[in-house]
Tab-separated table of C-alpha atoms in Angstrom:
chain	number	residue	atom	x	y	z
A	724	MET	CA	60.874	69.975	125.269
A	725	LYS	CA	61.882	73.549	126.826
A	726	SER	CA	63.985	75.339	124.652
A	727	VAL	CA	67.152	76.994	126.544
A	728	THR	CA	69.350	79.704	125.499
A	729	ILE	CA	73.353	79.292	125.454
A	730	ARG	CA	73.432	81.954	128.065
A	731	GLU	CA	71.391	79.421	130.106
A	732	ILE	CA	73.240	76.564	129.274
A	733	ALA	CA	76.589	78.296	130.047
A	734	LYS	CA	75.145	79.552	133.425
A	735	GLU	CA	74.121	75.829	133.975
A	736	ARG	CA	77.502	74.225	132.638
A	737	LYS	CA	79.694	77.064	133.294
A	738	ASN	CA	81.857	75.868	130.181
A	739	LEU	CA	81.538	78.816	128.123
A	740	SER	CA	84.415	81.269	128.889
A	741	PHE	CA	82.137	84.815	127.969
A	742	LYS	CA	81.869	87.365	130.469
A	743	ALA	CA	78.987	89.604	129.699
A	744	LEU	CA	80.381	93.383	129.651
A	745	SER	CA	76.575	95.154	128.481
A	746	GLN	CA	73.099	94.287	128.112
A	747	HIS	CA	71.835	92.963	124.789
A	748	ILE	CA	72.724	95.947	122.537
A	749	ASN	CA	69.591	97.063	120.383
A	750	LEU	CA	70.892	97.779	116.862
A	751	ASP	CA	67.612	99.925	116.012
A	752	THR	CA	68.485	102.526	119.105
A	753	VAL	CA	71.944	102.531	118.017
A	754	LYS	CA	71.157	103.403	114.409
A	755	SER	CA	68.319	105.840	115.428
A	756	ILE	CA	71.186	108.106	117.040
A	757	SER	CA	72.819	108.822	113.427
A	758	LYS	CA	70.193	107.805	111.164
A	759	LEU	CA	69.882	109.605	107.785
A	760	THR	CA	66.855	112.160	106.639
A	761	GLU	CA	64.780	111.327	103.668
A	762	GLU	CA	66.724	113.953	101.844
A	763	GLN	CA	70.265	112.661	103.073
A	764	ALA	CA	69.249	108.981	102.111
A	765	ALA	CA	68.217	110.273	98.523
A	766	LYS	CA	71.579	112.097	98.179
A	767	LYS	CA	73.469	108.739	99.359
A	768	ALA	CA	71.276	106.560	97.026
A	769	ALA	CA	71.776	108.824	93.994
A	770	ARG	CA	75.707	108.308	94.583
A	771	ASP	CA	75.426	104.677	94.998
A	772	ALA	CA	73.609	104.605	91.652
A	773	GLU	CA	76.541	106.104	90.257
A	774	LEU	CA	78.677	103.716	91.898
A	775	LYS	CA	77.143	100.956	90.521
A	776	ALA	CA	76.878	101.775	87.270
A	777	VAL	CA	80.967	102.269	87.490
A	778	MET	CA	81.335	98.740	88.450
A	779	GLU	CA	79.235	97.762	86.022
A	780	GLY	CA	80.770	99.529	83.061
A	781	THR	CA	78.059	101.319	82.131
A	782	ASP	CA	79.898	104.718	83.377
A	783	ASP	CA	83.435	104.488	82.552
A	784	ARG	CA	84.898	106.466	85.019
A	785	PHE	CA	87.853	105.010	87.107
A	786	LEU	CA	87.305	104.282	90.611
A	787	LEU	CA	89.338	105.511	93.835
A	788	VAL	CA	88.972	103.844	97.060
A	789	ILE	CA	91.467	106.310	98.897
A	790	GLY	CA	91.810	107.737	102.718
A	791	PRO	CA	93.430	106.931	105.632
A	792	CYS	CA	94.682	103.598	106.933
A	793	SER	CA	92.690	103.872	109.731
A	794	ALA	CA	89.755	106.584	110.663
A	795	ASP	CA	91.163	107.021	114.114
A	796	ASN	CA	90.325	110.701	114.552
A	797	GLU	CA	86.765	112.609	113.545
A	798	GLU	CA	88.238	115.782	113.141
A	799	ALA	CA	91.322	114.810	110.669
A	800	VAL	CA	89.220	112.601	109.210
A	801	LEU	CA	86.391	115.289	108.415
A	802	GLU	CA	89.238	117.690	107.393
A	803	TYR	CA	90.633	115.063	105.033
A	804	ALA	CA	87.080	114.558	103.590
A	805	ARG	CA	86.570	118.025	103.033
A	806	ARG	CA	89.978	118.252	100.865
A	807	LEU	CA	88.790	115.289	98.941
A	808	ALA	CA	85.357	116.717	98.416
A	809	LYS	CA	86.865	119.259	96.272
A	810	LEU	CA	89.238	117.330	94.522
A	811	GLN	CA	86.258	114.685	93.585
A	812	GLU	CA	84.502	117.722	92.237
A	813	GLU	CA	87.591	118.997	90.261
A	814	VAL	CA	88.093	115.397	88.682
A	815	LYS	CA	84.567	114.303	88.645
A	816	ASP	CA	84.128	113.457	84.702
A	817	LYS	CA	87.452	111.088	84.853
A	818	ILE	CA	87.340	109.355	88.376
A	819	PHE	CA	84.589	108.460	90.841
A	820	ILE	CA	85.740	108.760	94.768
A	821	VAL	CA	84.769	106.764	97.766
A	822	GLN	CA	86.264	107.437	101.072
A	823	ARG	CA	88.148	105.076	103.442
A	824	VAL	CA	86.918	105.173	106.433
A	825	TYR	CA	87.960	102.255	108.133
A	826	THR	CA	86.669	101.832	111.549
A	827	ASN	CA	87.794	98.211	112.037
A	828	LYS	CA	91.394	96.808	112.106
A	829	PRO	CA	92.603	93.439	111.760
A	830	ARG	CA	95.585	92.856	114.093
A	831	THR	CA	97.475	89.234	113.031
A	832	ASN	CA	98.423	88.542	116.647
A	833	GLY	CA	95.486	90.278	118.580
A	834	ASP	CA	97.518	93.041	119.798
A	835	GLY	CA	97.591	96.894	118.939
A	836	TYR	CA	94.966	99.058	118.003
A	837	LYS	CA	91.847	97.635	116.657
A	838	GLY	CA	90.007	100.824	115.276
A	839	LEU	CA	87.357	103.359	116.200
A	840	LEU	CA	84.921	100.496	117.015
A	841	HIS	CA	87.041	99.392	120.039
A	842	GLN	CA	89.147	102.505	121.025
A	843	GLN	CA	87.659	106.038	120.633
A	844	ASP	CA	90.584	107.390	121.838
A	845	PRO	CA	93.603	105.032	120.540
A	846	SER	CA	95.015	105.164	123.794
A	847	GLY	CA	91.989	105.125	125.995
A	848	GLU	CA	89.939	102.048	127.168
A	849	ILE	CA	88.086	99.939	125.332
A	850	ASN	CA	84.186	100.125	124.840
A	851	LEU	CA	82.596	98.541	121.745
A	852	VAL	CA	78.924	99.872	122.333
A	853	ARG	CA	80.132	103.949	122.487
A	854	GLY	CA	82.415	102.502	119.620
A	855	MET	CA	79.335	101.772	117.568
A	856	VAL	CA	77.913	105.008	117.978
A	857	ALA	CA	81.323	106.934	117.149
A	858	VAL	CA	81.503	104.859	113.881
A	859	ARG	CA	77.848	105.678	112.635
A	860	LYS	CA	78.616	109.150	113.336
A	861	MET	CA	81.893	109.491	111.073
A	862	HIS	CA	80.423	107.862	108.225
A	863	LYS	CA	77.198	110.104	108.880
A	864	ARG	CA	79.411	113.042	109.030
A	865	VAL	CA	81.688	112.628	105.894
A	866	LEU	CA	78.579	111.797	103.887
A	867	THR	CA	76.386	114.798	105.090
A	868	GLU	CA	79.036	117.437	105.264
A	869	THR	CA	80.796	116.727	102.149
A	870	GLY	CA	78.870	114.605	100.132
A	871	LEU	CA	80.872	111.892	99.702
A	872	THR	CA	80.198	108.075	100.486
A	873	THR	CA	82.495	105.707	102.415
A	874	ALA	CA	84.106	102.549	102.460
A	875	ASP	CA	84.846	100.450	105.612
A	876	GLU	CA	86.269	97.124	105.816
A	877	MET	CA	83.728	94.009	106.958
A	878	LEU	CA	86.089	92.715	109.696
A	879	TYR	CA	83.416	91.539	111.611
A	880	PRO	CA	80.302	90.201	109.697
A	881	GLU	CA	77.907	90.807	112.486
A	882	ASN	CA	78.658	94.402	112.592
A	883	LEU	CA	77.273	94.965	108.858
A	884	GLU	CA	73.936	95.176	110.189
A	885	PHE	CA	74.609	98.535	112.026
A	886	ILE	CA	76.211	100.542	109.518
A	887	GLU	CA	74.671	98.856	106.061
A	888	ASP	CA	72.713	102.410	105.495
A	889	LEU	CA	75.752	104.478	105.841
A	890	VAL	CA	78.324	102.489	104.244
A	891	SER	CA	78.654	102.301	100.240
A	892	TYR	CA	81.513	100.122	99.611
A	893	HIS	CA	82.683	97.114	101.816
A	894	ALA	CA	85.879	95.124	101.379
A	895	VAL	CA	86.881	91.660	102.784
A	896	GLY	CA	90.575	91.612	104.061
A	897	ALA	CA	93.197	89.251	102.927
A	898	ARG	CA	92.922	87.615	106.479
A	899	SER	CA	89.443	87.150	106.061
A	900	VAL	CA	88.536	86.177	102.839
A	901	GLU	CA	89.044	82.702	103.164
A	902	ASP	CA	86.480	82.253	105.938
A	903	GLN	CA	83.196	81.184	104.967
A	904	GLN	CA	80.952	83.205	106.964
A	905	HIS	CA	82.588	86.386	105.352
A	906	ARG	CA	82.060	85.113	101.790
A	907	PHE	CA	78.661	84.086	102.575
A	908	VAL	CA	77.720	87.503	104.534
A	909	ALA	CA	79.198	88.988	101.268
A	910	SER	CA	77.048	87.548	98.882
A	911	GLY	CA	74.002	89.385	101.052
A	912	ILE	CA	75.346	92.846	100.496
A	913	ASP	CA	73.692	95.078	97.848
A	914	HIS	CA	76.773	97.255	97.547
A	915	PRO	CA	80.011	96.683	95.966
A	916	THR	CA	82.274	94.431	97.964
A	917	GLY	CA	86.067	94.042	97.264
A	918	LEU	CA	87.582	90.776	98.014
A	919	LYS	CA	91.367	91.027	98.899
A	920	ASN	CA	93.790	88.234	97.658
A	921	PRO	CA	95.091	86.357	100.917
A	922	THR	CA	98.380	87.239	102.567
A	923	SER	CA	99.515	83.854	100.430
A	924	GLY	CA	98.495	85.473	97.418
A	925	ASN	CA	96.975	82.606	95.882
A	926	ILE	CA	94.573	83.687	93.280
A	927	ASN	CA	92.432	80.457	93.405
A	928	VAL	CA	91.496	81.043	96.809
A	929	LEU	CA	90.906	84.465	95.693
A	930	PHE	CA	88.337	83.364	92.950
A	931	ASN	CA	86.596	80.490	95.360
A	932	ALA	CA	85.567	83.802	97.483
A	933	LEU	CA	84.272	85.567	94.429
A	934	TYR	CA	82.473	82.660	93.364
A	935	ALA	CA	80.740	82.245	96.675
A	936	SER	CA	80.032	86.004	96.940
A	937	GLN	CA	78.116	85.852	93.724
A	938	GLN	CA	75.835	83.068	94.329
A	939	LYS	CA	73.122	82.833	96.426
A	940	GLN	CA	73.879	81.617	100.188
A	941	GLU	CA	72.039	80.009	103.373
A	942	LEU	CA	73.461	80.882	106.861
A	943	MET	CA	72.902	81.533	110.382
A	944	TYR	CA	73.123	85.244	110.493
A	945	ASN	CA	72.646	87.434	113.675
A	946	GLY	CA	70.282	84.720	115.241
A	947	MET	CA	68.250	84.055	112.167
A	948	GLU	CA	68.442	81.530	109.267
A	949	VAL	CA	68.639	83.625	106.061
A	950	GLU	CA	69.007	83.213	102.365
A	951	THR	CA	71.122	85.692	100.502
A	952	SER	CA	70.164	87.584	97.109
A	953	SER	CA	73.862	87.165	95.779
A	954	ASN	CA	76.250	89.943	95.172
A	955	PRO	CA	76.759	90.741	91.145
A	956	LEU	CA	79.177	93.725	92.425
A	957	ALA	CA	81.462	91.862	94.541
A	958	HIS	CA	84.844	92.089	92.808
A	959	VAL	CA	88.780	91.033	93.110
A	960	ILE	CA	91.617	93.316	95.254
A	961	LEU	CA	95.186	92.660	94.290
A	962	ARG	CA	97.278	93.605	97.352
A	963	GLY	CA	100.372	91.646	97.066
A	964	ALA	CA	101.499	88.478	99.206
A	965	LEU	CA	103.736	87.852	102.047
A	966	LYS	CA	106.188	84.727	102.117
A	967	GLU	CA	107.027	83.271	105.389
A	968	ASN	CA	110.586	84.499	105.542
A	969	GLY	CA	108.920	88.099	105.556
A	970	SER	CA	109.729	89.111	102.040
A	971	VAL	CA	106.868	90.634	99.979
A	972	VAL	CA	105.696	89.401	96.550
A	973	PRO	CA	103.634	92.171	94.620
A	974	ASN	CA	100.755	91.364	92.162
A	975	TYR	CA	100.372	94.462	90.161
A	976	HIS	CA	102.733	93.974	87.308
A	977	TYR	CA	101.653	93.099	83.878
A	978	GLU	CA	101.942	89.549	84.185
A	979	ASP	CA	99.974	89.380	87.134
A	980	LEU	CA	97.284	91.644	86.008
A	981	LEU	CA	96.982	89.057	82.752
A	982	LYS	CA	96.937	85.935	84.922
A	983	VAL	CA	93.846	87.577	87.015
A	984	ILE	CA	92.066	88.638	83.575
A	985	GLU	CA	92.313	84.825	82.514
A	986	ALA	CA	91.149	83.322	86.061
A	987	TYR	CA	88.201	85.743	85.306
A	988	LYS	CA	87.664	84.561	81.627
A	989	LYS	CA	87.637	81.033	82.897
A	990	GLY	CA	84.590	81.625	85.098
A	991	ASN	CA	80.965	82.938	85.098
A	992	TYR	CA	81.343	85.779	87.086
A	993	LYS	CA	79.378	88.948	86.555
A	994	ASN	CA	80.840	92.635	85.928
A	995	PRO	CA	84.556	91.604	85.919
A	996	PHE	CA	86.395	94.528	87.735
A	997	ILE	CA	90.014	94.166	89.039
A	998	MET	CA	91.278	96.802	91.973
A	999	VAL	CA	94.836	97.113	92.670
A	1000	ASP	CA	95.697	97.968	96.176
A	1001	THR	CA	98.718	100.195	96.020
A	1002	ASN	CA	100.053	99.560	99.491
A	1003	HIS	CA	100.284	96.721	101.918
A	1004	ASP	CA	102.471	93.875	100.023
A	1005	ASN	CA	102.577	95.768	96.650
A	1006	SER	CA	104.231	98.844	98.011
A	1007	GLY	CA	106.065	96.683	101.180
A	1008	LYS	CA	104.258	99.376	103.256
A	1009	LYS	CA	106.538	101.978	101.683
A	1010	TYR	CA	104.023	104.711	101.327
A	1011	ASN	CA	105.715	106.844	98.772
A	1012	GLU	CA	105.850	103.589	96.459
A	1013	GLN	CA	102.227	104.039	95.549
A	1014	ILE	CA	102.786	106.736	93.441
A	1015	ARG	CA	105.142	104.451	90.901
A	1016	ILE	CA	102.545	101.735	91.585
A	1017	VAL	CA	99.787	104.005	90.087
A	1018	GLN	CA	102.120	104.945	86.947
A	1019	GLU	CA	103.079	101.494	86.210
A	1020	VAL	CA	99.283	100.128	86.218
A	1021	LEU	CA	98.113	103.087	84.185
A	1022	THR	CA	101.134	102.637	81.729
A	1023	ASN	CA	100.088	98.825	81.365
A	1024	ARG	CA	96.436	100.069	80.708
A	1025	GLN	CA	97.665	102.010	77.785
A	1026	TRP	CA	99.644	99.175	76.367
A	1027	ASN	CA	96.907	96.142	76.743
A	1028	GLU	CA	93.348	96.803	75.992
A	1029	GLU	CA	92.175	94.062	78.044
A	1030	ILE	CA	93.821	95.252	81.489
A	1031	LYS	CA	92.345	98.902	80.447
A	1032	GLN	CA	88.670	97.028	80.280
A	1033	TYR	CA	89.509	95.030	83.785
A	1034	VAL	CA	91.410	97.044	85.769
A	1035	ARG	CA	89.224	99.969	86.955
A	1036	GLY	CA	90.314	100.741	90.153
A	1037	PHE	CA	93.126	101.657	92.950
A	1038	MET	CA	92.777	101.649	96.507
A	1039	ILE	CA	95.019	104.032	97.906
A	1040	GLU	CA	96.111	104.847	101.689
A	1041	SER	CA	96.425	108.558	101.979
A	1042	TYR	CA	96.089	110.844	105.152
A	1043	LEU	CA	97.003	114.477	105.756
A	1044	GLU	CA	100.398	114.172	106.744
A	1045	ASP	CA	102.727	111.789	105.144
A	1046	GLY	CA	103.946	108.394	107.106
A	1047	ARG	CA	102.704	107.329	110.575
A	1048	GLN	CA	103.002	107.651	114.169
A	1049	GLU	CA	102.849	106.014	117.247
A	1050	PRO	CA	99.556	106.159	118.826
A	1051	GLY	CA	99.945	109.026	121.446
A	1052	GLU	CA	102.203	111.286	119.445
A	1053	GLY	CA	99.430	113.895	118.450
A	1054	ILE	CA	100.343	114.837	115.079
A	1055	PHE	CA	97.092	115.834	113.486
A	1056	GLY	CA	96.150	113.777	110.290
A	1057	GLN	CA	98.933	111.262	110.033
A	1058	SER	CA	98.420	107.585	110.221
A	1059	ILE	CA	98.677	105.365	113.657
A	1060	THR	CA	98.486	102.367	111.489
A	1061	ASP	CA	100.216	101.811	108.271
A	1062	PRO	CA	102.040	104.633	106.426
A	1063	CYS	CA	100.119	106.800	104.117
A	1064	LEU	CA	100.542	109.321	101.642
A	1065	GLY	CA	100.374	113.051	102.616
A	1066	TRP	CA	97.586	115.615	100.926
A	1067	GLU	CA	99.938	117.257	98.775
A	1068	LYS	CA	101.302	113.907	97.011
A	1069	THR	CA	97.894	112.564	96.796
A	1070	GLU	CA	96.121	115.884	95.002
A	1071	LYS	CA	99.204	115.538	92.426
A	1072	LEU	CA	98.486	111.755	92.196
A	1073	VAL	CA	94.663	112.040	91.693
A	1074	ARG	CA	95.487	114.628	89.228
A	1075	TYR	CA	97.823	112.458	87.460
A	1076	ILE	CA	95.235	109.588	87.527
A	1077	ALA	CA	92.689	111.461	85.868
A	1078	GLU	CA	94.738	112.744	82.987
A	1079	ASN	CA	96.082	109.142	82.228
A	1080	VAL	CA	93.052	106.901	82.432
C-alpha cells in the first residue's frame, strides 16, 4: 500500500485548514547560522556542569534565574547581560545566575505580543523563520559576549530542537504544565527544567507533571517515534495561582513551602528543588513586591532547616528600567509585557540575597 503524507491527504480532501507560509525548514541550516565554536561550546559545557551541581546540591550556591519578562530588544537584552555578568562575578561565591532570555510568550487568548520568535519588531509583521534566526543570535550573543548562560520557556515543544545547544535552563509555564506533550518532552531534556504550578495552583497537578518528567517516556516527536532518557533535573516552580474572580493566591508563604516539601517527601523524586517565582500571581504582577517576597522567603529559610534545604532558587523578572510600557513607546530596557524591577533595585536585591543565603 502506497504511503501518503498529511499534506497529500489535505490536498485531496481539502479538510485541513493549514496554509504553508514557507518551505520545509531545515533546522541544521538554521542552527549553522549561530553555531558555537568548539571553544565556546566548551565554556558553555563547563558552566552547565556548575548549574547541574547546584541542582543536585553538591554545590551549595543559590540559583537565580533572572532577567526581562520578554527578550524583545537585542541591544537592551545585551546591555542587561553585561551588567548582570559583572554582578555575577561579584556574588559568584554565593549565587549562580542564569539569565532569562524569554523569546516565546504565552498569550491566554492568543492576542498580543508573542515574543521574538514571532515578531522581531514588537509592532511589526510576524515572521517565524526570521524569528528562529533572531532567537539563536540573541542566546548566542549573551553566552559568547558575557559568559552567562541563558534560560527560555518551552512554550512550543517542537522548537526545542533548534535552541537546545544554546539554552541551559528550560521552563514549562503554568498553562503548559498540564499538557502531556510538554511533560514528555521535558523528560528528554538534558538540562534543568522548571515546571510551574498551573494557574489553578493545584499542587497535585504540578507533582504529576514532575513525576512524568522524571521518567522515561515514549512519544511522537518531530516526525519520529522516540524514547526519552528521563530528566532528573526537573523540578518545581511556585508562581502563585489565580481564582476565577481574578484574585491572586500566593504560594510562597511559610505554610505553602512546607506543603510542597511534604509533596516531595511522599514521592521518589530525584534532586528535590523548589524555585520561587517572585512575580506573576505571587506578586499580583506588582513588580516591587518581588523585593518583599524574596526577603520573606529568605527569612523562612533561616527559620526552618527543611525550607533552607529545599528552597534554593528564585525566578525574578528584572530589566534596565522599572515597570512596563506599551509596544512602540520606545523606552530602552523597559518591559513590554509584565512589569519588571529596574536595574538599581535589581543590584541591591541580588546583593541582599548573597548576604542572606
